[in-house]
């Protein structure tokens, strides 16, 4: 129903910035509410929620580790963004865009199992 494709990853020095983009297709932006989220995974670890946004009202959620440094947003082209500033080595990992119908629930937005639709992932590497 909905397909997601990430872009904008790469390598950056600590303290730098990157902006990830997630292009959506098959998404009825003008009539349907989605929870859109960014997750991060490193080898040998669980995939963890980084940030989420409810498209209907713009409510956002952030992991404590990124609050104040990362900003999730969506523009009128239906593209989801993650602006990442003041990057540190611990921010490195594979970043995934995720989506699910309805809204982001405060107790579930950071759970991998809450999302049915996933992008392929994109690597972010922060060097010191």
PDB file of C-alpha atoms in Angstrom:
ATOM      1  CA  UNK A   1       0.000   0.000   0.000  1.00  0.00           C
ATOM      2  CA  UNK A   2       2.727   2.460   1.042  1.00  0.00           C
ATOM      3  CA  UNK A   3       6.374   2.266  -0.004  1.00  0.00           C
ATOM      4  CA  UNK A   4       9.214   4.179   1.640  1.00  0.00           C
ATOM      5  CA  UNK A   5      12.696   5.010   0.380  1.00  0.00           C
ATOM      6  CA  UNK A   6      15.417   6.681   2.461  1.00  0.00           C
ATOM      7  CA  UNK A   7      18.153   8.946   1.166  1.00  0.00           C
ATOM      8  CA  UNK A   8      20.649  11.479   2.486  1.00  0.00           C
ATOM      9  CA  UNK A   9      22.856   9.260   4.618  1.00  0.00           C
ATOM     10  CA  UNK A  10      26.614   9.073   4.523  1.00  0.00           C
ATOM     11  CA  UNK A  11      29.672   9.892   6.591  1.00  0.00           C
ATOM     12  CA  UNK A  12      30.197  13.030   8.633  1.00  0.00           C
ATOM     13  CA  UNK A  13      32.607  14.220  11.288  1.00  0.00           C
ATOM     14  CA  UNK A  14      31.460  14.557  14.886  1.00  0.00           C
ATOM     15  CA  UNK A  15      29.680  17.843  15.433  1.00  0.00           C
ATOM     16  CA  UNK A  16      28.412  17.947  11.875  1.00  0.00           C
ATOM     17  CA  UNK A  17      24.946  17.608  10.421  1.00  0.00           C
ATOM     18  CA  UNK A  18      23.031  15.399   8.032  1.00  0.00           C
ATOM     19  CA  UNK A  19      19.467  15.442   6.780  1.00  0.00           C
ATOM     20  CA  UNK A  20      17.778  12.158   6.004  1.00  0.00           C
ATOM     21  CA  UNK A  21      14.823  12.041   3.642  1.00  0.00           C
ATOM     22  CA  UNK A  22      12.120   9.421   3.263  1.00  0.00           C
ATOM     23  CA  UNK A  23      10.092   9.532   0.075  1.00  0.00           C
ATOM     24  CA  UNK A  24       6.638   7.992   0.208  1.00  0.00           C
ATOM     25  CA  UNK A  25       4.552   6.445  -2.536  1.00  0.00           C
ATOM     26  CA  UNK A  26       1.027   5.119  -2.335  1.00  0.00           C
ATOM     27  CA  UNK A  27       0.384   7.523   0.554  1.00  0.00           C
ATOM     28  CA  UNK A  28      -2.857   9.515   0.522  1.00  0.00           C
ATOM     29  CA  UNK A  29      -1.487  12.503   2.369  1.00  0.00           C
ATOM     30  CA  UNK A  30      -4.582  14.662   2.066  1.00  0.00           C
ATOM     31  CA  UNK A  31      -7.047  12.132   3.497  1.00  0.00           C
ATOM     32  CA  UNK A  32      -5.144   9.684   5.715  1.00  0.00           C
ATOM     33  CA  UNK A  33      -3.341  10.054   9.022  1.00  0.00           C
ATOM     34  CA  UNK A  34      -0.113   8.118   9.527  1.00  0.00           C
ATOM     35  CA  UNK A  35       2.445   7.746  12.209  1.00  0.00           C
ATOM     36  CA  UNK A  36       5.814   8.268  10.529  1.00  0.00           C
ATOM     37  CA  UNK A  37       9.000   7.410  12.352  1.00  0.00           C
ATOM     38  CA  UNK A  38      12.754   7.058  12.129  1.00  0.00           C
ATOM     39  CA  UNK A  39      14.490   4.081  13.716  1.00  0.00           C
ATOM     40  CA  UNK A  40      18.165   3.291  14.184  1.00  0.00           C
ATOM     41  CA  UNK A  41      19.935  -0.041  14.413  1.00  0.00           C
ATOM     42  CA  UNK A  42      23.548  -0.998  14.998  1.00  0.00           C
ATOM     43  CA  UNK A  43      24.994  -4.488  14.494  1.00  0.00           C
ATOM     44  CA  UNK A  44      24.024  -6.881  17.256  1.00  0.00           C
ATOM     45  CA  UNK A  45      21.476  -4.480  18.760  1.00  0.00           C
ATOM     46  CA  UNK A  46      17.714  -4.055  18.582  1.00  0.00           C
ATOM     47  CA  UNK A  47      16.218  -1.513  16.232  1.00  0.00           C
ATOM     48  CA  UNK A  48      15.257   1.505  18.328  1.00  0.00           C
ATOM     49  CA  UNK A  49      12.916   4.431  17.740  1.00  0.00           C
ATOM     50  CA  UNK A  50      14.588   7.797  17.212  1.00  0.00           C
ATOM     51  CA  UNK A  51      11.712  10.141  16.360  1.00  0.00           C
ATOM     52  CA  UNK A  52       8.092   9.983  15.230  1.00  0.00           C
ATOM     53  CA  UNK A  53       5.443  12.286  13.796  1.00  0.00           C
ATOM     54  CA  UNK A  54       1.670  12.037  13.423  1.00  0.00           C
ATOM     55  CA  UNK A  55       0.805  13.479  10.021  1.00  0.00           C
ATOM     56  CA  UNK A  56      -2.685  14.613  11.013  1.00  0.00           C
ATOM     57  CA  UNK A  57      -1.726  17.067  13.750  1.00  0.00           C
ATOM     58  CA  UNK A  58       2.069  17.280  13.639  1.00  0.00           C
ATOM     59  CA  UNK A  59       2.640  15.813  17.094  1.00  0.00           C
ATOM     60  CA  UNK A  60       6.252  14.694  17.469  1.00  0.00           C
ATOM     61  CA  UNK A  61       8.144  12.326  19.741  1.00  0.00           C
ATOM     62  CA  UNK A  62      11.863  11.937  20.302  1.00  0.00           C
ATOM     63  CA  UNK A  63      14.155   9.514  22.014  1.00  0.00           C
ATOM     64  CA  UNK A  64      15.913  11.127  24.950  1.00  0.00           C
ATOM     65  CA  UNK A  65      19.267  10.544  23.307  1.00  0.00           C
ATOM     66  CA  UNK A  66      18.444  12.801  20.340  1.00  0.00           C
ATOM     67  CA  UNK A  67      16.075  15.389  21.797  1.00  0.00           C
ATOM     68  CA  UNK A  68      17.334  18.888  21.125  1.00  0.00           C
ATOM     69  CA  UNK A  69      19.632  17.713  18.329  1.00  0.00           C
ATOM     70  CA  UNK A  70      17.332  15.954  15.848  1.00  0.00           C
ATOM     71  CA  UNK A  71      14.153  17.295  14.258  1.00  0.00           C
ATOM     72  CA  UNK A  72      11.539  15.217  12.460  1.00  0.00           C
ATOM     73  CA  UNK A  73       9.301  16.920   9.917  1.00  0.00           C
ATOM     74  CA  UNK A  74       7.232  16.341   6.803  1.00  0.00           C
ATOM     75  CA  UNK A  75       6.736  18.705   3.892  1.00  0.00           C
ATOM     76  CA  UNK A  76       3.878  19.101   1.436  1.00  0.00           C
ATOM     77  CA  UNK A  77       5.476  16.650  -0.999  1.00  0.00           C
ATOM     78  CA  UNK A  78       4.843  13.912   1.608  1.00  0.00           C
ATOM     79  CA  UNK A  79       8.573  13.505   2.177  1.00  0.00           C
ATOM     80  CA  UNK A  80       9.618  12.781   5.757  1.00  0.00           C
ATOM     81  CA  UNK A  81      12.840  14.335   7.040  1.00  0.00           C
ATOM     82  CA  UNK A  82      15.186  13.841   9.937  1.00  0.00           C
ATOM     83  CA  UNK A  83      17.482  16.808  10.475  1.00  0.00           C
ATOM     84  CA  UNK A  84      20.418  15.595  12.564  1.00  0.00           C
ATOM     85  CA  UNK A  85      22.650  18.213  14.153  1.00  0.00           C
ATOM     86  CA  UNK A  86      25.580  17.997  16.561  1.00  0.00           C
ATOM     87  CA  UNK A  87      26.178  14.420  15.493  1.00  0.00           C
ATOM     88  CA  UNK A  88      28.229  12.153  17.725  1.00  0.00           C
ATOM     89  CA  UNK A  89      29.757   8.740  17.143  1.00  0.00           C
ATOM     90  CA  UNK A  90      26.945   7.062  19.078  1.00  0.00           C
ATOM     91  CA  UNK A  91      24.506   8.330  16.428  1.00  0.00           C
ATOM     92  CA  UNK A  92      26.081   6.020  13.862  1.00  0.00           C
ATOM     93  CA  UNK A  93      23.950   3.199  12.542  1.00  0.00           C
ATOM     94  CA  UNK A  94      21.472   2.122   9.937  1.00  0.00           C
ATOM     95  CA  UNK A  95      18.493   4.459   9.872  1.00  0.00           C
ATOM     96  CA  UNK A  96      15.083   3.232   8.783  1.00  0.00           C
ATOM     97  CA  UNK A  97      11.961   5.129   7.849  1.00  0.00           C
ATOM     98  CA  UNK A  98       8.736   3.530   9.078  1.00  0.00           C
ATOM     99  CA  UNK A  99       5.016   4.171   8.732  1.00  0.00           C
ATOM    100  CA  UNK A 100       1.752   2.895  10.122  1.00  0.00           C
ATOM    101  CA  UNK A 101      -1.848   4.055   9.724  1.00  0.00           C
ATOM    102  CA  UNK A 102      -3.529   6.320  12.281  1.00  0.00           C
ATOM    103  CA  UNK A 103      -1.609   8.227  14.925  1.00  0.00           C
ATOM    104  CA  UNK A 104       1.568   7.804  16.936  1.00  0.00           C
ATOM    105  CA  UNK A 105       0.666   6.441  20.346  1.00  0.00           C
ATOM    106  CA  UNK A 106       2.850   7.775  23.112  1.00  0.00           C
ATOM    107  CA  UNK A 107       3.426   4.315  24.560  1.00  0.00           C
ATOM    108  CA  UNK A 108       4.055   2.560  21.244  1.00  0.00           C
ATOM    109  CA  UNK A 109       5.725   4.925  18.764  1.00  0.00           C
ATOM    110  CA  UNK A 110       9.219   3.702  19.605  1.00  0.00           C
ATOM    111  CA  UNK A 111       8.337   0.022  19.249  1.00  0.00           C
ATOM    112  CA  UNK A 112       9.396  -1.731  16.064  1.00  0.00           C
ATOM    113  CA  UNK A 113       6.343  -3.989  16.173  1.00  0.00           C
ATOM    114  CA  UNK A 114       4.008  -0.988  15.917  1.00  0.00           C
ATOM    115  CA  UNK A 115       5.044  -0.286  12.321  1.00  0.00           C
ATOM    116  CA  UNK A 116       3.999  -2.327   9.320  1.00  0.00           C
ATOM    117  CA  UNK A 117       5.797  -0.426   6.545  1.00  0.00           C
ATOM    118  CA  UNK A 118       9.561   0.011   6.369  1.00  0.00           C
ATOM    119  CA  UNK A 119      12.144   1.483   4.081  1.00  0.00           C
ATOM    120  CA  UNK A 120      15.302  -0.392   3.174  1.00  0.00           C
ATOM    121  CA  UNK A 121      17.510   1.567   5.571  1.00  0.00           C
ATOM    122  CA  UNK A 122      20.408   3.959   5.007  1.00  0.00           C
ATOM    123  CA  UNK A 123      23.796   4.095   6.711  1.00  0.00           C
ATOM    124  CA  UNK A 124      24.933   7.022   8.834  1.00  0.00           C
ATOM    125  CA  UNK A 125      28.524   7.026  10.040  1.00  0.00           C
ATOM    126  CA  UNK A 126      29.858   9.682  12.398  1.00  0.00           C
ATOM    127  CA  UNK A 127      33.626   9.812  12.823  1.00  0.00           C
ATOM    128  CA  UNK A 128      35.534  11.519  15.614  1.00  0.00           C
TER     129      UNK A 128
END
